[in-house]
Amino acid sequence: MAFAFHMEALRKQRVLDRKNDALDRISLRQTEIERLNEEHLRHQRRRTLEQEEANAKAREYYLKNMGRMGTLQQNGHPQRYIDMIPERQDSVNRDDLRHQARVLRDSCLYMGPVNEYFWS
């Protein structure tokens, strides 16, 4: 009779050991998944920062070169732009607006109509 109790206690201990091993494996898997998620988020943040830096450089390059107008010098406008006749400035503005509309269109955005309220 004592032998039967002993065997039952050993069986219960094996069941508890398997349960504890399974819980340990589950916790290890969860920590591994969390680590992979954190690593993925870090890579994603780094990629977005690099993308933002590239976009900022492209914007800066565009502003400095501004088509045929050259580098920015005075009041946010290039000197050659300020010295132009008003009709030529209007054509440059139209070209820049057309370029901006294309950029927004390619980004699935809409600039809206350019009318007398656009510059206000």
PDB file of C-alpha atoms in Angstrom:
ATOM      1  CA  MET A   1       0.000   0.000   0.000  1.00  0.00           C
ATOM      2  CA  ALA A   2       2.797   2.402   0.833  1.00  0.00           C
ATOM      3  CA  PHE A   3       4.312   1.574  -2.538  1.00  0.00           C
ATOM      4  CA  ALA A   4       1.137   2.714  -4.356  1.00  0.00           C
ATOM      5  CA  PHE A   5       1.176   6.048  -2.489  1.00  0.00           C
ATOM      6  CA  HIS A   6       4.837   6.472  -3.351  1.00  0.00           C
ATOM      7  CA  MET A   7       4.203   5.801  -7.051  1.00  0.00           C
ATOM      8  CA  GLU A   8       1.241   8.222  -7.042  1.00  0.00           C
ATOM      9  CA  ALA A   9       3.430  10.922  -5.440  1.00  0.00           C
ATOM     10  CA  LEU A  10       6.126  10.345  -8.083  1.00  0.00           C
ATOM     11  CA  ARG A  11       3.507  10.617 -10.873  1.00  0.00           C
ATOM     12  CA  LYS A  12       2.151  13.881  -9.427  1.00  0.00           C
ATOM     13  CA  GLN A  13       5.703  15.221  -9.167  1.00  0.00           C
ATOM     14  CA  ARG A  14       6.349  14.362 -12.848  1.00  0.00           C
ATOM     15  CA  VAL A  15       3.116  16.143 -13.830  1.00  0.00           C
ATOM     16  CA  LEU A  16       4.165  19.239 -11.853  1.00  0.00           C
ATOM     17  CA  ASP A  17       7.666  19.123 -13.366  1.00  0.00           C
ATOM     18  CA  ARG A  18       6.225  18.970 -16.910  1.00  0.00           C
ATOM     19  CA  LYS A  19       3.890  21.863 -16.066  1.00  0.00           C
ATOM     20  CA  ASN A  20       6.759  23.988 -14.718  1.00  0.00           C
ATOM     21  CA  ASP A  21       8.910  23.168 -17.764  1.00  0.00           C
ATOM     22  CA  ALA A  22       6.058  24.189 -20.075  1.00  0.00           C
ATOM     23  CA  LEU A  23       5.580  27.472 -18.184  1.00  0.00           C
ATOM     24  CA  ASP A  24       9.319  28.166 -18.450  1.00  0.00           C
ATOM     25  CA  ARG A  25       9.237  27.530 -22.219  1.00  0.00           C
ATOM     26  CA  ILE A  26       6.228  29.835 -22.584  1.00  0.00           C
ATOM     27  CA  SER A  27       7.943  32.628 -20.651  1.00  0.00           C
ATOM     28  CA  LEU A  28      11.123  32.210 -22.748  1.00  0.00           C
ATOM     29  CA  ARG A  29       9.082  32.417 -25.960  1.00  0.00           C
ATOM     30  CA  GLN A  30       7.306  35.542 -24.724  1.00  0.00           C
ATOM     31  CA  THR A  31      10.561  37.273 -23.794  1.00  0.00           C
ATOM     32  CA  GLU A  32      12.022  36.337 -27.207  1.00  0.00           C
ATOM     33  CA  ILE A  33       8.945  37.743 -28.976  1.00  0.00           C
ATOM     34  CA  GLU A  34       9.168  40.954 -26.929  1.00  0.00           C
ATOM     35  CA  ARG A  35      12.860  41.280 -27.744  1.00  0.00           C
ATOM     36  CA  LEU A  36      12.182  40.811 -31.465  1.00  0.00           C
ATOM     37  CA  ASN A  37       9.375  43.387 -31.350  1.00  0.00           C
ATOM     38  CA  GLU A  38      11.627  45.923 -29.610  1.00  0.00           C
ATOM     39  CA  GLU A  39      14.380  45.296 -32.149  1.00  0.00           C
ATOM     40  CA  HIS A  40      11.893  45.722 -35.004  1.00  0.00           C
ATOM     41  CA  LEU A  41      10.667  49.007 -33.496  1.00  0.00           C
ATOM     42  CA  ARG A  42      14.250  50.242 -33.115  1.00  0.00           C
ATOM     43  CA  HIS A  43      14.985  49.456 -36.771  1.00  0.00           C
ATOM     44  CA  GLN A  44      11.740  51.103 -37.845  1.00  0.00           C
ATOM     45  CA  ARG A  45      12.503  54.257 -35.819  1.00  0.00           C
ATOM     46  CA  ARG A  46      15.998  54.400 -37.291  1.00  0.00           C
ATOM     47  CA  ARG A  47      14.600  54.010 -40.820  1.00  0.00           C
ATOM     48  CA  THR A  48      12.059  56.792 -40.269  1.00  0.00           C
ATOM     49  CA  LEU A  49      14.775  59.083 -38.892  1.00  0.00           C
ATOM     50  CA  GLU A  50      16.973  58.365 -41.903  1.00  0.00           C
ATOM     51  CA  GLN A  51      14.004  59.014 -44.200  1.00  0.00           C
ATOM     52  CA  GLU A  52      13.249  62.312 -42.446  1.00  0.00           C
ATOM     53  CA  GLU A  53      16.895  63.357 -42.741  1.00  0.00           C
ATOM     54  CA  ALA A  54      16.884  62.497 -46.444  1.00  0.00           C
ATOM     55  CA  ASN A  55      13.672  64.478 -46.953  1.00  0.00           C
ATOM     56  CA  ALA A  56      15.125  67.446 -45.062  1.00  0.00           C
ATOM     57  CA  LYS A  57      18.269  67.342 -47.210  1.00  0.00           C
ATOM     58  CA  ALA A  58      16.166  67.173 -50.365  1.00  0.00           C
ATOM     59  CA  ARG A  59      14.064  70.148 -49.213  1.00  0.00           C
ATOM     60  CA  GLU A  60      17.189  72.102 -48.332  1.00  0.00           C
ATOM     61  CA  TYR A  61      18.754  71.246 -51.693  1.00  0.00           C
ATOM     62  CA  TYR A  62      15.603  72.344 -53.514  1.00  0.00           C
ATOM     63  CA  LEU A  63      15.411  75.605 -51.596  1.00  0.00           C
ATOM     64  CA  LYS A  64      19.069  76.383 -52.155  1.00  0.00           C
ATOM     65  CA  ASN A  65      18.894  75.636 -55.858  1.00  0.00           C
ATOM     66  CA  MET A  66      15.253  76.681 -56.401  1.00  0.00           C
ATOM     67  CA  GLY A  67      15.247  75.889 -60.079  1.00  0.00           C
ATOM     68  CA  ARG A  68      17.100  78.610 -61.978  1.00  0.00           C
ATOM     69  CA  MET A  69      17.149  80.990 -59.045  1.00  0.00           C
ATOM     70  CA  GLY A  70      20.268  80.020 -57.111  1.00  0.00           C
ATOM     71  CA  THR A  71      20.985  80.082 -53.387  1.00  0.00           C
ATOM     72  CA  LEU A  72      18.909  81.828 -50.753  1.00  0.00           C
ATOM     73  CA  GLN A  73      20.392  85.139 -49.678  1.00  0.00           C
ATOM     74  CA  GLN A  74      17.917  87.802 -48.663  1.00  0.00           C
ATOM     75  CA  ASN A  75      14.528  87.577 -46.885  1.00  0.00           C
ATOM     76  CA  GLY A  76      14.148  83.939 -47.859  1.00  0.00           C
ATOM     77  CA  HIS A  77      14.412  84.720 -51.577  1.00  0.00           C
ATOM     78  CA  PRO A  78      17.441  84.561 -53.845  1.00  0.00           C
ATOM     79  CA  GLN A  79      18.914  87.850 -54.969  1.00  0.00           C
ATOM     80  CA  ARG A  80      18.365  86.987 -58.629  1.00  0.00           C
ATOM     81  CA  TYR A  81      14.672  86.427 -57.857  1.00  0.00           C
ATOM     82  CA  ILE A  82      14.333  89.822 -56.181  1.00  0.00           C
ATOM     83  CA  ASP A  83      16.014  91.588 -59.125  1.00  0.00           C
ATOM     84  CA  MET A  84      13.617  90.032 -61.672  1.00  0.00           C
ATOM     85  CA  ILE A  85      10.772  91.849 -63.308  1.00  0.00           C
ATOM     86  CA  PRO A  86       7.345  90.999 -61.796  1.00  0.00           C
ATOM     87  CA  GLU A  87       6.158  89.036 -64.850  1.00  0.00           C
ATOM     88  CA  ARG A  88       9.194  86.771 -64.619  1.00  0.00           C
ATOM     89  CA  GLN A  89       8.634  86.346 -60.866  1.00  0.00           C
ATOM     90  CA  ASP A  90       5.055  85.258 -61.585  1.00  0.00           C
ATOM     91  CA  SER A  91       6.226  82.632 -64.061  1.00  0.00           C
ATOM     92  CA  VAL A  92       8.790  81.332 -61.549  1.00  0.00           C
ATOM     93  CA  ASN A  93       6.076  81.212 -58.887  1.00  0.00           C
ATOM     94  CA  ARG A  94       3.793  79.284 -61.251  1.00  0.00           C
ATOM     95  CA  ASP A  95       6.582  76.815 -62.005  1.00  0.00           C
ATOM     96  CA  ASP A  96       7.294  76.329 -58.302  1.00  0.00           C
ATOM     97  CA  LEU A  97       3.591  75.895 -57.543  1.00  0.00           C
ATOM     98  CA  ARG A  98       3.255  73.383 -60.369  1.00  0.00           C
ATOM     99  CA  HIS A  99       6.244  71.501 -58.972  1.00  0.00           C
ATOM    100  CA  GLN A 100       4.750  71.586 -55.461  1.00  0.00           C
ATOM    101  CA  ALA A 101       1.385  70.359 -56.806  1.00  0.00           C
ATOM    102  CA  ARG A 102       3.155  67.431 -58.485  1.00  0.00           C
ATOM    103  CA  VAL A 103       5.021  66.577 -55.296  1.00  0.00           C
ATOM    104  CA  LEU A 104       1.785  66.645 -53.316  1.00  0.00           C
ATOM    105  CA  ARG A 105      -0.027  64.646 -55.997  1.00  0.00           C
ATOM    106  CA  ASP A 106       2.687  61.984 -55.895  1.00  0.00           C
ATOM    107  CA  SER A 107       2.185  61.824 -52.123  1.00  0.00           C
ATOM    108  CA  CYS A 108      -1.578  61.354 -52.636  1.00  0.00           C
ATOM    109  CA  LEU A 109      -2.311  64.844 -51.302  1.00  0.00           C
ATOM    110  CA  TYR A 110      -4.156  67.789 -52.827  1.00  0.00           C
ATOM    111  CA  MET A 111      -2.955  71.395 -52.794  1.00  0.00           C
ATOM    112  CA  GLY A 112      -6.259  73.046 -53.660  1.00  0.00           C
ATOM    113  CA  PRO A 113      -6.973  75.841 -56.101  1.00  0.00           C
ATOM    114  CA  VAL A 114      -4.546  78.748 -56.383  1.00  0.00           C
ATOM    115  CA  ASN A 115      -6.672  81.900 -56.214  1.00  0.00           C
ATOM    116  CA  GLU A 116      -6.538  85.349 -54.598  1.00  0.00           C
ATOM    117  CA  TYR A 117      -6.878  83.752 -51.143  1.00  0.00           C
ATOM    118  CA  PHE A 118      -3.950  81.360 -51.657  1.00  0.00           C
ATOM    119  CA  TRP A 119      -1.211  83.758 -50.531  1.00  0.00           C
ATOM    120  CA  SER A 120      -3.137  85.220 -47.574  1.00  0.00           C
TER     121      SER A 120
END
